[in-house]
Coordinates of C-alpha atoms in Angstrom, one line a residue:
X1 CA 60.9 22.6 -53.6
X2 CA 60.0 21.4 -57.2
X3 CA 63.7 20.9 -57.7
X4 CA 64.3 18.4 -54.3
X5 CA 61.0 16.7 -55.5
X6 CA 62.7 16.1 -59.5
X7 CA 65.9 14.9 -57.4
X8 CA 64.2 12.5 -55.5
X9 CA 62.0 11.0 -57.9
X10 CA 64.7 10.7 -60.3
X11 CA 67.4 9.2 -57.4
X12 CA 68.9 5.6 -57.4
X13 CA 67.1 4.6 -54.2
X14 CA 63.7 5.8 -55.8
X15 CA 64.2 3.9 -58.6
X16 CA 65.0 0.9 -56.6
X17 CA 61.8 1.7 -54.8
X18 CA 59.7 1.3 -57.6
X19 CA 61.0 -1.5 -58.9
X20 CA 60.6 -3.0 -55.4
X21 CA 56.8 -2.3 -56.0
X22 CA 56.6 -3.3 -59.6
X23 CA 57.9 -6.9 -58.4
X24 CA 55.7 -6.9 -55.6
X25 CA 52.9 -6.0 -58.4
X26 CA 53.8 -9.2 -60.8
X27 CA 54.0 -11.6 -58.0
X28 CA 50.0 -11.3 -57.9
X29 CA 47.6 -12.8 -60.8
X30 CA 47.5 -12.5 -63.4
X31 CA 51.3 -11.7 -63.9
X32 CA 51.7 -14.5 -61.8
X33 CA 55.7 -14.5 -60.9
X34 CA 55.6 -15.2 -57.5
X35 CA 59.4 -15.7 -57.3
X36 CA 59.8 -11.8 -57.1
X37 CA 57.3 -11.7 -54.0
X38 CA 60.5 -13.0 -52.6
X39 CA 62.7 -10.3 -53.5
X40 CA 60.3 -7.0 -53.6
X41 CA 60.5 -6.8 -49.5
X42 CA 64.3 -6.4 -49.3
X43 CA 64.6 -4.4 -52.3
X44 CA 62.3 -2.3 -50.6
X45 CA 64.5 -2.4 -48.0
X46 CA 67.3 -1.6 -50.2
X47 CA 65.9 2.3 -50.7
X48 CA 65.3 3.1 -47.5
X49 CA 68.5 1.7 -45.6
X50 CA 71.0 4.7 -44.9
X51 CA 68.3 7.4 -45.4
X52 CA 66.5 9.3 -42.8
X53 CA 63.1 8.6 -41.3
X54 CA 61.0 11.3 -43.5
X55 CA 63.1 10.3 -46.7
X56 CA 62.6 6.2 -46.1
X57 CA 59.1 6.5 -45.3
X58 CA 58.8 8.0 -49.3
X59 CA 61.1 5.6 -50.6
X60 CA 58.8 3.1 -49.3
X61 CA 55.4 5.1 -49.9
X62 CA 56.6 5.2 -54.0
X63 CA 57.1 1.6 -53.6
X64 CA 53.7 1.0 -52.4
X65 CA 52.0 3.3 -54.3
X66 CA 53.7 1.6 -57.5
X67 CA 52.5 -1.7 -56.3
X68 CA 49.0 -1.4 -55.9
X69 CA 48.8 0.9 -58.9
X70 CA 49.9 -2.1 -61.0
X71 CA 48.3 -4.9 -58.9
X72 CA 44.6 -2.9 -58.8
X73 CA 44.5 -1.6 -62.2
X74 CA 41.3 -4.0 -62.6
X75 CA 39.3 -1.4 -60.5
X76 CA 39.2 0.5 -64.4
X77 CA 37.0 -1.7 -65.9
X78 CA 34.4 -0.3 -63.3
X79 CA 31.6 0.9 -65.5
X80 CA 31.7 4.7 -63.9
X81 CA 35.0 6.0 -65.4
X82 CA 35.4 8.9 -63.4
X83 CA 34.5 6.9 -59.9
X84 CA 36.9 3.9 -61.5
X85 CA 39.8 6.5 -61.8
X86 CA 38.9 8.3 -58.3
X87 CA 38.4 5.0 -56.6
X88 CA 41.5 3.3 -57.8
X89 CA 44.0 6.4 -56.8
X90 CA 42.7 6.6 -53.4
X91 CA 42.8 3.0 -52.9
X92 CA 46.5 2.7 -54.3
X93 CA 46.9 6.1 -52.3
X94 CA 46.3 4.5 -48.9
X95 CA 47.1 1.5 -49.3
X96 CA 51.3 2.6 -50.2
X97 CA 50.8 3.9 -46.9
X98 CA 51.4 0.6 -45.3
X99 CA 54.8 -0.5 -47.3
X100 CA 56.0 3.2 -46.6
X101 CA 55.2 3.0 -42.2
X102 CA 56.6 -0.5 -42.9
X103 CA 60.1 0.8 -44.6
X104 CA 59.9 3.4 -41.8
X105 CA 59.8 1.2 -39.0
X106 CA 62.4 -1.2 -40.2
X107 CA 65.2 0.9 -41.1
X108 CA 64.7 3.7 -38.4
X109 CA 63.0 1.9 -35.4
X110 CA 63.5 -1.7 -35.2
X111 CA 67.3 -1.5 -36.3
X112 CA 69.1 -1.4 -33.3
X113 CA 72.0 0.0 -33.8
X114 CA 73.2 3.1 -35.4
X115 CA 75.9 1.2 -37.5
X116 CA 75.8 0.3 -41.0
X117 CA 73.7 -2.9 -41.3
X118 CA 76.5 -4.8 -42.7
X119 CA 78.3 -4.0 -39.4
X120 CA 76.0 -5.7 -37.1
X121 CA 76.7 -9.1 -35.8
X122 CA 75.1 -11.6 -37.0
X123 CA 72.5 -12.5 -34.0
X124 CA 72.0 -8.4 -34.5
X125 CA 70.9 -9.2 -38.1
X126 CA 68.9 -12.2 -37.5
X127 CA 66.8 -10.6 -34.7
X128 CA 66.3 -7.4 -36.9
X129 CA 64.7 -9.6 -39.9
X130 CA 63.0 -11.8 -37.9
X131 CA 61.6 -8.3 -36.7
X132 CA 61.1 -6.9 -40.3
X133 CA 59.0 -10.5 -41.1
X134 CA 56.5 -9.6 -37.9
X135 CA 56.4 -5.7 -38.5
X136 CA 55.2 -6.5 -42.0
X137 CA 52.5 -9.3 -40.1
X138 CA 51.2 -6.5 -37.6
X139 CA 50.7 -4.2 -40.8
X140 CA 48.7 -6.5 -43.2
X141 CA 46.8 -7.4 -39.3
X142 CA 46.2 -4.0 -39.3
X143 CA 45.5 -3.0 -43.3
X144 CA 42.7 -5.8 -43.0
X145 CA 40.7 -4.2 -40.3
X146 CA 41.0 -0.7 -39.8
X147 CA 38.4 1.1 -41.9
X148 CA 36.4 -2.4 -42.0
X149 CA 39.5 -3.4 -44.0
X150 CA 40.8 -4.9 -47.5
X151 CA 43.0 -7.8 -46.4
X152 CA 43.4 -7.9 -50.4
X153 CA 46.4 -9.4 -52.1
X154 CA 48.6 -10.2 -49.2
X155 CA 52.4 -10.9 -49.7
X156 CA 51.3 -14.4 -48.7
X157 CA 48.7 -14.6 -51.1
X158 CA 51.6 -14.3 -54.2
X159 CA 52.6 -18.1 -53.2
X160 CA 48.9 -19.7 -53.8
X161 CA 49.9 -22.4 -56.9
X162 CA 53.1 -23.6 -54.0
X163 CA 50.8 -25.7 -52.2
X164 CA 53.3 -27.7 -50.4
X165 CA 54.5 -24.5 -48.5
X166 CA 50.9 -22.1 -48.1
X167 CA 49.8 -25.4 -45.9
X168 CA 51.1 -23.7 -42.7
X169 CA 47.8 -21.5 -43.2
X170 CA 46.2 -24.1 -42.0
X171 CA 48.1 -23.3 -38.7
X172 CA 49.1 -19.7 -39.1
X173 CA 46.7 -18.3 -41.8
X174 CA 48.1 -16.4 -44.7
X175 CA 49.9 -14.5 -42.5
X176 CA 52.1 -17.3 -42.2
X177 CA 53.5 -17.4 -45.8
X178 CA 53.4 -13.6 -45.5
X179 CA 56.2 -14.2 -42.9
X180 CA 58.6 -16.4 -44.3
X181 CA 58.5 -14.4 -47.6
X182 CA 59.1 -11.3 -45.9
X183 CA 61.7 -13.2 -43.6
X184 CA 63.5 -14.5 -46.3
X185 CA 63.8 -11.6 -48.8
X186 CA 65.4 -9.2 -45.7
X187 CA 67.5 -12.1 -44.8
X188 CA 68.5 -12.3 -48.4
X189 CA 69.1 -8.8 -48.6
X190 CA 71.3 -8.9 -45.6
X191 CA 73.5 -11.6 -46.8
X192 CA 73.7 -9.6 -50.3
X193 CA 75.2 -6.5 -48.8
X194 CA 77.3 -8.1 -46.6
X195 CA 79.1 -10.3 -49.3
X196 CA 79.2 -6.8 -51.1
X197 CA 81.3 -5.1 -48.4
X198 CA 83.7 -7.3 -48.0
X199 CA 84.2 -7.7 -51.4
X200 CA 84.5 -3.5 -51.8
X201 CA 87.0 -3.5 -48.7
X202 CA 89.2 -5.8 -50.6
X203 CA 90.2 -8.4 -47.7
X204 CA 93.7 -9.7 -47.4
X205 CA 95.1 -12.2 -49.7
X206 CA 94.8 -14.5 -47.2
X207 CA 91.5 -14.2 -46.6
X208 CA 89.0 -16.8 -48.7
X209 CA 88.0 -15.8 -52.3
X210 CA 84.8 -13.4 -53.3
X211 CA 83.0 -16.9 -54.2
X212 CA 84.1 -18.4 -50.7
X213 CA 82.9 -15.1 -48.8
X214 CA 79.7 -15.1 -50.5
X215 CA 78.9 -18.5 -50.1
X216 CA 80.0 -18.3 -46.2
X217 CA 77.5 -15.5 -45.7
X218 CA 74.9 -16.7 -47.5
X219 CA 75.1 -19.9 -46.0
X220 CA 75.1 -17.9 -42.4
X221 CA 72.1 -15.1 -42.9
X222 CA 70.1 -17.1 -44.9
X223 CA 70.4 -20.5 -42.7
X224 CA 67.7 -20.2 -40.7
X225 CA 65.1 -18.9 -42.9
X226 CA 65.7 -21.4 -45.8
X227 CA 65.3 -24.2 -42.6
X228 CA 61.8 -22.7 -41.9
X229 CA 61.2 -23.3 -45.4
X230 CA 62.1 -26.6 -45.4
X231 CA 59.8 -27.7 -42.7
X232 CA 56.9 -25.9 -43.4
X233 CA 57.1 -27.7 -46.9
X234 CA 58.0 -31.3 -45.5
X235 CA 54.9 -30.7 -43.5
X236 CA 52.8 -29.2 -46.1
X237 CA 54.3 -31.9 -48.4
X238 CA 52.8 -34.6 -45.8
X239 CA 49.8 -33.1 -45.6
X240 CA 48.9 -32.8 -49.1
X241 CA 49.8 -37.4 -49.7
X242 CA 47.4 -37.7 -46.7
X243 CA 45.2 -39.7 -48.1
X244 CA 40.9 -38.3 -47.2
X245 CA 38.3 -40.8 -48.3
X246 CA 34.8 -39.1 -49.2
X247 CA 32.3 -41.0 -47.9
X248 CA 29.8 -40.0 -50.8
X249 CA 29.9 -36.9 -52.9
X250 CA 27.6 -33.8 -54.1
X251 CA 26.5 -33.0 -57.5
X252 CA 26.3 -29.6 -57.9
X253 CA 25.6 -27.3 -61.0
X254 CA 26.7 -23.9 -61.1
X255 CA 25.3 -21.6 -63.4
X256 CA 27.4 -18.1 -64.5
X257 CA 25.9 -16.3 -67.0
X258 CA 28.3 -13.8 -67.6
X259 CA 26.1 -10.1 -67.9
X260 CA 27.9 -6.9 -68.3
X261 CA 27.3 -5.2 -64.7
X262 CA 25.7 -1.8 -67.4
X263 CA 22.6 -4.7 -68.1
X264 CA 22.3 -5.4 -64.4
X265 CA 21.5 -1.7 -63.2
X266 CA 18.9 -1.1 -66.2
X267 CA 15.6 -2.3 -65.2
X268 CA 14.4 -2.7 -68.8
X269 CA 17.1 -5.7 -69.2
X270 CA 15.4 -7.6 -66.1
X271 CA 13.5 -10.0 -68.4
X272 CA 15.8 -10.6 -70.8
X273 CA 18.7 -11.7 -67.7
X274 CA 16.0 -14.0 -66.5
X275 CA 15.8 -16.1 -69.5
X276 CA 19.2 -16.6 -69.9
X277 CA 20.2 -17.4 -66.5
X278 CA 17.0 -20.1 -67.2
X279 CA 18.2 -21.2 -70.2
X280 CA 21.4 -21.9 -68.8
X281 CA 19.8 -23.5 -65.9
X282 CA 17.9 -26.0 -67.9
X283 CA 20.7 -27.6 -69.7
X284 CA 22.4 -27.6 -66.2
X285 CA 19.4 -29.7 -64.8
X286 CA 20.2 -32.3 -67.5
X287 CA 22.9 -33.5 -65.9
X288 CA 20.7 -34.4 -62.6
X289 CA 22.4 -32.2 -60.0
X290 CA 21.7 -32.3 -56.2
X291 CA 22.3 -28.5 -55.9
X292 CA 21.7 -25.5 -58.6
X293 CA 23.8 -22.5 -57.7
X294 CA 23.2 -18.8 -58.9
X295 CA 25.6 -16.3 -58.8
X296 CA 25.2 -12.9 -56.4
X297 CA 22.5 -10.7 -57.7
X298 CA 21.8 -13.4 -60.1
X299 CA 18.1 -12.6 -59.6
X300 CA 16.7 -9.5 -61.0
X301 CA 13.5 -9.3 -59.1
X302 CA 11.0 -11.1 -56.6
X303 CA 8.2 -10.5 -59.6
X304 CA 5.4 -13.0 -59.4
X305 CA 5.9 -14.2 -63.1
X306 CA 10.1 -14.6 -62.0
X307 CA 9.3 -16.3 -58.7
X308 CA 6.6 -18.7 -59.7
X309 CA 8.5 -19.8 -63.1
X310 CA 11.8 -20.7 -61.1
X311 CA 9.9 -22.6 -58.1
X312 CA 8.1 -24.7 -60.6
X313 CA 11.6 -25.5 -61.6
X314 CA 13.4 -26.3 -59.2
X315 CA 9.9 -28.4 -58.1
X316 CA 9.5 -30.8 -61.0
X317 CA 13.4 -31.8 -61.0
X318 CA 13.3 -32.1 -57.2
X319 CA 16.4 -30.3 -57.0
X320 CA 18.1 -27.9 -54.0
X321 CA 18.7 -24.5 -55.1
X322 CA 21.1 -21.2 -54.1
X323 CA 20.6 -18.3 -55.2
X324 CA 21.9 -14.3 -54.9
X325 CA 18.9 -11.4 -54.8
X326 CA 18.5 -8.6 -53.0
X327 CA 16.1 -8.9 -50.1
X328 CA 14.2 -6.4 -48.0
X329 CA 12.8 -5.4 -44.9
X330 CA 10.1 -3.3 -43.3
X331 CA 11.3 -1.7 -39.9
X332 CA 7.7 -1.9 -38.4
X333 CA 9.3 0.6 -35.5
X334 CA 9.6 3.1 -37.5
X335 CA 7.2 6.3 -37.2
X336 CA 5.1 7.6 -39.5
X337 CA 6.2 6.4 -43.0
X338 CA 7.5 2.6 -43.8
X339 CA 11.5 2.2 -43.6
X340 CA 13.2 -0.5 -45.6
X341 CA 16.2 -2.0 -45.0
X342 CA 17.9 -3.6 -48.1
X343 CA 20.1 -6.7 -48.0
X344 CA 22.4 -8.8 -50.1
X345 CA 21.2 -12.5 -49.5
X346 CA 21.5 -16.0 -50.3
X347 CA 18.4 -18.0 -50.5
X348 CA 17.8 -21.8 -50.0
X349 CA 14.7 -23.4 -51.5
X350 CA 14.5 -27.2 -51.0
X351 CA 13.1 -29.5 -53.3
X352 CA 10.0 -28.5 -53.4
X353 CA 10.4 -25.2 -54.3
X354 CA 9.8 -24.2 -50.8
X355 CA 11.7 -21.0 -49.3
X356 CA 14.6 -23.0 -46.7
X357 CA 16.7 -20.6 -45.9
X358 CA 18.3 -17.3 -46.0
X359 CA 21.7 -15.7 -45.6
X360 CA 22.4 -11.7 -45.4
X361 CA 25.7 -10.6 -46.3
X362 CA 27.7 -9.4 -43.4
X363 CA 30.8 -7.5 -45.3
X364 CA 29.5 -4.8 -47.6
X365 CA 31.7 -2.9 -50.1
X366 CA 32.8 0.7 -49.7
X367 CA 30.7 3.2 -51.9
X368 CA 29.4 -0.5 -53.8
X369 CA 26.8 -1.3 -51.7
X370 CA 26.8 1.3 -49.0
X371 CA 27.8 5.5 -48.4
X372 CA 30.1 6.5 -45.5
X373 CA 28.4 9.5 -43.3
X374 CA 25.7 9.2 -45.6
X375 CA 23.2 11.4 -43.1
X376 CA 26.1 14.0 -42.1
X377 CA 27.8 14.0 -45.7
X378 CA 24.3 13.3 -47.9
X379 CA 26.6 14.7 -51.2
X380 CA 29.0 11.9 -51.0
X381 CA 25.8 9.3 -52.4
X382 CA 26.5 11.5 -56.0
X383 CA 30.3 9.9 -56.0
X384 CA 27.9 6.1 -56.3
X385 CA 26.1 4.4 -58.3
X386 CA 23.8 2.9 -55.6
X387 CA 20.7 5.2 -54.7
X388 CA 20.6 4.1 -50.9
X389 CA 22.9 1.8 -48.4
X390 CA 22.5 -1.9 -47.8
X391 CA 22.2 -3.2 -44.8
X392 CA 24.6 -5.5 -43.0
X393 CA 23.3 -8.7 -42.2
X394 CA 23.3 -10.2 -38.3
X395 CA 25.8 -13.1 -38.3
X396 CA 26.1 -16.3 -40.4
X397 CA 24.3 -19.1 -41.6
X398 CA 24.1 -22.5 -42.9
X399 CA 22.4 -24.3 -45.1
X400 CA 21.1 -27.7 -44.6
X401 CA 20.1 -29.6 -47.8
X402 CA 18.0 -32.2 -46.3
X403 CA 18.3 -36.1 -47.6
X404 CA 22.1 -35.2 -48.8
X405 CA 23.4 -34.5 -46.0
X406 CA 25.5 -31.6 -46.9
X407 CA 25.5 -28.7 -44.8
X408 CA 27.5 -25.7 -46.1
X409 CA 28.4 -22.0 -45.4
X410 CA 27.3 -19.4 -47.5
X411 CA 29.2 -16.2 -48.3
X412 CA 28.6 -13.4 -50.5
X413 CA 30.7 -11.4 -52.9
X414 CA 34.5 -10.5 -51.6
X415 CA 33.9 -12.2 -48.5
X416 CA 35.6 -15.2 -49.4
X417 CA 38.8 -13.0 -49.2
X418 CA 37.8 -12.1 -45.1
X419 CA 40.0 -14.9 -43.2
X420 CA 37.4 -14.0 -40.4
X421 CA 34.5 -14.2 -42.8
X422 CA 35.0 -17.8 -43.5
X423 CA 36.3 -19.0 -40.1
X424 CA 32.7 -17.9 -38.5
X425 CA 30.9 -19.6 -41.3
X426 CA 32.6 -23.1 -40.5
X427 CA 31.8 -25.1 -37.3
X428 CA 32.2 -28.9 -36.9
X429 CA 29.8 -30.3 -39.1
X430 CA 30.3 -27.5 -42.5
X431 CA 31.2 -29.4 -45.7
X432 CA 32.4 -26.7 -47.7
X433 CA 32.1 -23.0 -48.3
X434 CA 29.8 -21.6 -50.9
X435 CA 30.6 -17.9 -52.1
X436 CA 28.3 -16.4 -54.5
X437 CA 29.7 -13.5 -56.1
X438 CA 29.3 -10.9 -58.9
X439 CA 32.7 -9.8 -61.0
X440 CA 31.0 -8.0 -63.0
X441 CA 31.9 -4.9 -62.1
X442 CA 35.3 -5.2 -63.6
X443 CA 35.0 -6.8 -66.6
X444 CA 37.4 -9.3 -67.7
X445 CA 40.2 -8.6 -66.1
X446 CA 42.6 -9.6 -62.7
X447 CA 40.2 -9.4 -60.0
X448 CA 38.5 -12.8 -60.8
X449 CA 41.9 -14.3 -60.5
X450 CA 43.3 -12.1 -57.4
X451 CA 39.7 -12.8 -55.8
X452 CA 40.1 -17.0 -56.6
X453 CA 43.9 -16.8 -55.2
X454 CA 42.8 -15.5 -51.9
X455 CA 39.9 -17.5 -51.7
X456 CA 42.2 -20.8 -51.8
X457 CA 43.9 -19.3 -48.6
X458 CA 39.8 -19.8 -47.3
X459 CA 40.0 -23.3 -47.5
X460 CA 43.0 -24.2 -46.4
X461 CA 42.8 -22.5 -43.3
X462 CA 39.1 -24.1 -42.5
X463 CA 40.1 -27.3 -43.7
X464 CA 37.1 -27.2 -46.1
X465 CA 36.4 -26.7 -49.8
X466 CA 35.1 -23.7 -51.4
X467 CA 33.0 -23.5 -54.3
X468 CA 33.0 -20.5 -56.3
X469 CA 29.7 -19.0 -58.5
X470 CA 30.5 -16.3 -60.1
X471 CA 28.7 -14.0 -62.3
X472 CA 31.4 -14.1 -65.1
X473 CA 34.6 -15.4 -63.7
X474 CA 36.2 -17.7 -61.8
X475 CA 33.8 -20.3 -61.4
X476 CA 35.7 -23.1 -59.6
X477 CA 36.0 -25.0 -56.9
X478 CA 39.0 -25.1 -54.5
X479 CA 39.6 -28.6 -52.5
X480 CA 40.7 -28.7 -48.8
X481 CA 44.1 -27.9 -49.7
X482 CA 43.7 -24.6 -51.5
X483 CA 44.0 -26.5 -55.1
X484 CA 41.6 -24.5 -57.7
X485 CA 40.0 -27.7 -59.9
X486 CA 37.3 -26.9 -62.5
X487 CA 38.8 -23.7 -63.8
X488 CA 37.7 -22.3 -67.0
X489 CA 35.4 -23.8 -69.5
X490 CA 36.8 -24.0 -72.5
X491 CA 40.4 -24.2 -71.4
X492 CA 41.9 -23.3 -68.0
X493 CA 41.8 -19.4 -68.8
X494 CA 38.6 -19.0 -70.9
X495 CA 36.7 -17.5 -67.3
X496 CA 34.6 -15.1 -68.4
X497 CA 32.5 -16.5 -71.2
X498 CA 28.2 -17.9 -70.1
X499 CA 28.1 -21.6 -69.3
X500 CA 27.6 -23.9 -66.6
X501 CA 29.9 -26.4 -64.7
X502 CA 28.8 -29.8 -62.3
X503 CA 31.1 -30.3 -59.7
X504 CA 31.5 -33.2 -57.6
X505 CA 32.4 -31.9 -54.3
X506 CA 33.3 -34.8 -51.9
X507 CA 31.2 -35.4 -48.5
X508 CA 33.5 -36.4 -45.6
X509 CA 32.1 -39.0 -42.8
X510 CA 32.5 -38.3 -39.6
X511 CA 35.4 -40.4 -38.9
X512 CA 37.3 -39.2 -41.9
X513 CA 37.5 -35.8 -41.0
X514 CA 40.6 -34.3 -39.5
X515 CA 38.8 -32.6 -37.3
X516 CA 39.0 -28.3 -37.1
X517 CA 42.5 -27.3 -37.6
X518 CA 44.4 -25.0 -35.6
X519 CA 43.3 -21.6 -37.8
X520 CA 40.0 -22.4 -37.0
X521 CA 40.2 -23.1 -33.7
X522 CA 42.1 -19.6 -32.8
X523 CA 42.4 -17.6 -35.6
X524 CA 44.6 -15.2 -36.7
X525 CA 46.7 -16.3 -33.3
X526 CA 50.0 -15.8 -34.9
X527 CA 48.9 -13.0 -36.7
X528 CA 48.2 -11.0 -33.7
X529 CA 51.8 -12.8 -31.7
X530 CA 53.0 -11.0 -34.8
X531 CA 51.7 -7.5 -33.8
X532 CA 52.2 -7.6 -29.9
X533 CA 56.6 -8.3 -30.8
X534 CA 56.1 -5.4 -33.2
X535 CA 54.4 -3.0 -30.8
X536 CA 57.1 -4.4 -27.9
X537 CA 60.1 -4.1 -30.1
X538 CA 58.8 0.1 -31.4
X539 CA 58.3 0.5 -27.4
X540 CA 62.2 -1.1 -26.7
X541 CA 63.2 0.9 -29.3
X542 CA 61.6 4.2 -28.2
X543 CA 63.0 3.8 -24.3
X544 CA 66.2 3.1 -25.8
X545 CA 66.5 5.9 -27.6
X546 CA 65.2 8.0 -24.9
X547 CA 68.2 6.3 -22.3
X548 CA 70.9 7.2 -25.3
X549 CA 69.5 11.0 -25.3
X550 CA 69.6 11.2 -21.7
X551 CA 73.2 9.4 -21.0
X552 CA 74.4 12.2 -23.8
X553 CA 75.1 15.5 -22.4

């Protein structure tokens, strides 16, 4: 046993495997080189072709598990290092699971013929990737749901800075560029080993050279998917010289003040966060904003001296405020003694230092802010650092801010990375997205920039901006078209660092808008399209094979 295990991790095809992963891995900020997100898929692929369905699923599974090894090393810089090492395995754990049901399915299910790929026909080939490109859909459908899902760091996500070609979101959703990446790196792959076949079974001298052949098949396996290309990015191209004309514009000041997530959980540093966020804030208020943002859990208390000091604030420079705290709740049905519920909200207070408005955040974090089985498994709150669950808010909100005229959806923490999230908080009249978050948690490292590169995917889909306040990293704001503006303070990747930033975010009339685009009208429509040809074409496959077993004797 130990020595097939040696052999296998040690085998060409698992080597290829994990080198499928790493690119996979360095297509994603903060490596940034989305050009392998293009090529991981097939070289994928590559390991599991020709195997059987135990040993591909393991190619694929290494693959995986190399990938989001690399690609969530972030979760480290958790400030709990034996939770940081035991969350990130099991993450990486199940998550390679997905890649390896995905290698699985494409060589062993949805191929549909027992032949050598490079002796299918070429409609055989073209119908198999097209396959490949929806199987790997239905899976990142799936991977962002089950288990409430972490729809983190899809393949669609690596192609965030090509704006010109992610604008199909706006139609299909991330799932979209997910597609054609996936289609075109098993196209590519095709068209690779069929040029390599013909070249190893040494063709007459008649026949057209090596160059000649390869350029024949390429042009042949790889015609159609390159033509998608092209006219998603003549359209996304179009889309983004489309002139929009703001028919007047928000000032808004965000304020990050960048504490290490060990200062927020001690009580004894409650004061000392105060007055910096305050400082902070009163050199933002200089500039004579519209809107003050605070970051999630920006707030350390609801004291009396903390509440009455920022309402007189935000009173005498008749500003509009946001802000993250936790908020709380007495369930007056409860018997005997008083039960709490605890929430992670936004709050609105107008200009008069009046309480507006409140939002409850609707997607809480695994183990973060609440305990799976807590009453059947009560041990599991000692793997935590939380002393009790948070409760999930009802639904969303939006905040109207008076005399401006703005009227925006709030969203807390890693919600801005929920396509579902930020299509419920946008209806026809939402100006932008606000997401108040805390990356504290993981100190300066990738998950600012992962969390900012989905985000974008946010606003294109809705059609609507999102502004980013973070607690120390990335602070932005991202326009309609998924472009992050305002980045860094210092220089585009100084993140991290205290400051504050005013942001101009444009106000669209009425007749100026586009109106709700097709995402956010039906969702994840193509997504799900995507599934039900995946579920259809594993059913085909199954009778099929059950027909060939029978006709057999």
């Amino acid at each position: 046993m130990r020595s097939a295990a040696i052999r296998f991790l040690f085998s060409f095809r698992a080597g290829v495997a994990a080198l499928a992963g790493l690119m996979l891995a360095l297509s994603f900020p903060t490596f940034d080189i989305s050009i392998l997100a293009w090529l991981g898929p097939g070289c994928l692929l590559l390991a599991g072709l020709g195997a059987n369905g135990r040993h591909a699923f393991a190619f694929g599974y290494l693959g995986g598990l190399v990938h989001h090894l690399v690609s969530l090393h972030w979760l480290l810089h958790i400030p709990f290092p034996a939770g940081a090492v035991a969350g990130w395995l099991a993450l990486s754990a199940y998550l390679a699971l997905y890649p390896a049901t995905w290698v699985w399915l494409c060589t062993t299910v949805l191929i549909r013929s027992r032949a050598p790929l490079v002796d299918l026909t070429w409609r055989q080939r073209t119908v198999w990737c097209l396959a490949c490109a929806a199987a790997w859909v239905a899976l990142e459908m799936l991977v962002g749901r089950f288990l409430t899902g972490f729809p983190w760091n899809f393949l669609g996500v690596s192609q965030y800075q090509t704006l010109p070609l992610i604008q199909i979101a706006s139609f299909a959703g991330v799932h979209g560029v997910s597609f054609i990446v996936a289609w075109c790196s098993v196209a590519l792959l095709c068209a690779i080993a069929c040029v390599a076949r013909r070249i190893v079974r040494r063709a007459p001298i008649a026949s057209p050279s090596p160059m000649v052949t390869f350029r024949v098949t390429l042009a042949s396996d790889l015609a159609l998917p390159l033509l998608a290309v092209v006219v998603m990015t003549v359209y996304g191209g179009t889309r983004l010289v489309t002139p929009q004309r703001a028919e007047s514009e928000l000032r808004v000041a965000v304020v990050q003040p960048s504490i290490p997530q060990r200062l927020i959980f001690d009580p004894q540093e409650s004061t000392n966060r105060f007055n910096r966020i305050m400082e902070l804030t009163r050199l933002a208020l200089a500039t004579g904003p519209d809107l003050v943002v605070w970051p999630e859990a920006s707030l350390p208390s609801f004291e009396e001296e903390h509440y009455r000091a920022l309402t007189n604030l935000i009173a005498s420079h008749r500003v509009w405020m946001v802000f993250g705290a936790e908020d709380v709740e007495v369930n007056r049905e409860a018997r005997g003694e008083p039960e709490y519920r605890y929430f992670n909200s936004a709050f609105l207070f107008d200009t008069n230092g009046q309480f507006a408005a409140t939002y409850r955040k609707r997607r809480l974090v695994i183990f973060g802010e609440y305990i799976p089985l807590e009453r059947w498994l009560p041990f599991t709150k000692y793997l935590t650092p939380i002393d009790a669950s948070i409760t999930p808010g009802p639904g969303p909100v939006w905040f109207q801010l008076g005399r401006t005229g703005a009227r925006l959806g709030p969203l807390i923490c890693f919600e801005d990375v929920f396509a579902s999230s930020a299509r419920d908080a946008v209806d026809g009249d939402t100006d932008f997205l606000l997401n108040l978050t805390n990356n504290g948690w993981f100190g300066e490292s990738a998950a600012q920039w992962q969390q900012a590169a989905n985000a974008a995917f946010r606003a294109v889909e809705n059609g609507v901006p999102l502004l980013r306040c973070t607690n120390n990293g990335l602070t932005c704001w991202i326009d309609a078209f998924g472009r992050l503006r305002d980045v860094g303070f210092n220089g585009p990747k100084d993140v991290y660092g205290p400051g504050f930033k005013v942001f101009r975010i444009p106000l669209l009339s009425p007749a100026a808008r586009r109106g709700p685009t097709f995402y956010q009208r039906h969702g994840d429509l193509f997504g799900w399209g995507c599934a039900a040809i995946t579920v259809g074409a594993i059913a085909r496959a199954r009778v099929r094979s059950r027909t060939l077993r029978e006709d057999c004797p």
